[in-house]
mmCIF file of C-alpha atoms in Angstrom:
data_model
loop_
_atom_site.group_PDB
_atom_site.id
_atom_site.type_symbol
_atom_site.label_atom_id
_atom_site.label_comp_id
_atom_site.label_asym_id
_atom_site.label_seq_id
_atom_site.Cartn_x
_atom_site.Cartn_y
_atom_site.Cartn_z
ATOM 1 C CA UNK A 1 -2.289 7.834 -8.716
ATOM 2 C CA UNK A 2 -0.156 6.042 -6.383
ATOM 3 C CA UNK A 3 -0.650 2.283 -4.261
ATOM 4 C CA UNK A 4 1.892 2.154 -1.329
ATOM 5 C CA UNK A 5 1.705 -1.469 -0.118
ATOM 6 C CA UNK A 6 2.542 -1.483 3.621
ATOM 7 C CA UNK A 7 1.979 -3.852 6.627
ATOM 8 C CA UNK A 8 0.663 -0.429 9.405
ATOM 9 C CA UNK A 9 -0.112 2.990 9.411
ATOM 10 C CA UNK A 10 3.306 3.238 11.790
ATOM 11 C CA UNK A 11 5.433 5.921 11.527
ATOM 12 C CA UNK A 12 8.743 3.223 11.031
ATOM 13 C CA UNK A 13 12.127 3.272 12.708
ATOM 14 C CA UNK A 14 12.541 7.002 12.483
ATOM 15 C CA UNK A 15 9.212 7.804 14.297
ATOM 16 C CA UNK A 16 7.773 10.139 11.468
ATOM 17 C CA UNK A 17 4.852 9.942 9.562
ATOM 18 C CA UNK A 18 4.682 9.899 5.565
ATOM 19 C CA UNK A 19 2.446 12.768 4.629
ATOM 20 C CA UNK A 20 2.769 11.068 1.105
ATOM 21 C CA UNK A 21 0.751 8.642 2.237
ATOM 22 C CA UNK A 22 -2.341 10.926 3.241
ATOM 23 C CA UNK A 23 -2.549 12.718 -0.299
ATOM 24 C CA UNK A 24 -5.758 13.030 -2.467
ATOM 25 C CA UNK A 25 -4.282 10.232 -4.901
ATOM 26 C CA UNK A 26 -2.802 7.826 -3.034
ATOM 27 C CA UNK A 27 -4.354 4.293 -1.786
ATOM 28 C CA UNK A 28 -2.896 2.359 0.858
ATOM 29 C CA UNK A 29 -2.988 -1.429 0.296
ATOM 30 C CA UNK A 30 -1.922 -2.980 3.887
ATOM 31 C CA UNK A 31 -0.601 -6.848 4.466
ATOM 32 C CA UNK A 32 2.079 -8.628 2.849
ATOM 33 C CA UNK A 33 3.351 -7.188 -0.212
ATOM 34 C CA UNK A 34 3.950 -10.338 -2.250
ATOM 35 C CA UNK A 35 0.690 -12.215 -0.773
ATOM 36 C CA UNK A 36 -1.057 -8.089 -1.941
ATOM 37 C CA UNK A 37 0.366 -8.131 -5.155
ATOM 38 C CA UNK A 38 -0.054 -11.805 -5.917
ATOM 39 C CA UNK A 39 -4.009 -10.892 -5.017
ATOM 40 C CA UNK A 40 -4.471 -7.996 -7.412
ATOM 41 C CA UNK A 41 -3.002 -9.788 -10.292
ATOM 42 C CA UNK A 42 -5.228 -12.535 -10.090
ATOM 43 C CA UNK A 43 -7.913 -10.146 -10.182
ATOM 44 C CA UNK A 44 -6.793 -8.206 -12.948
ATOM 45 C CA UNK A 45 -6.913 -11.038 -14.925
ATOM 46 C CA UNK A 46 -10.167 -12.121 -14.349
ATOM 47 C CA UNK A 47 -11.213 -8.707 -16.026
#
């Protein structure tokens, strides 16, 4: 299982889409990486 932390859906400078990013066991977390991150550890903790 894969998380790909991105801001968009958009297909980036070169204009083409990531098919990785539609597959079965990957989860798109969009916003800020650091702010994203910083969020899920907190809540892993309080596990």
């Amino acid at each position: 299982h894969v998380i790909v932390l991105k801001r968009s859906m958009s297909p980036g400078y070169a204009g083409i889409q990531n098919p990785l990013f539609f597959h079965d066991k990957n989860r798109m977390l969009f916003g800020d990486a650091k702010d994203s991150l910083t969020k899920v550890v907190s809540e892993l903790k309080n596990l």
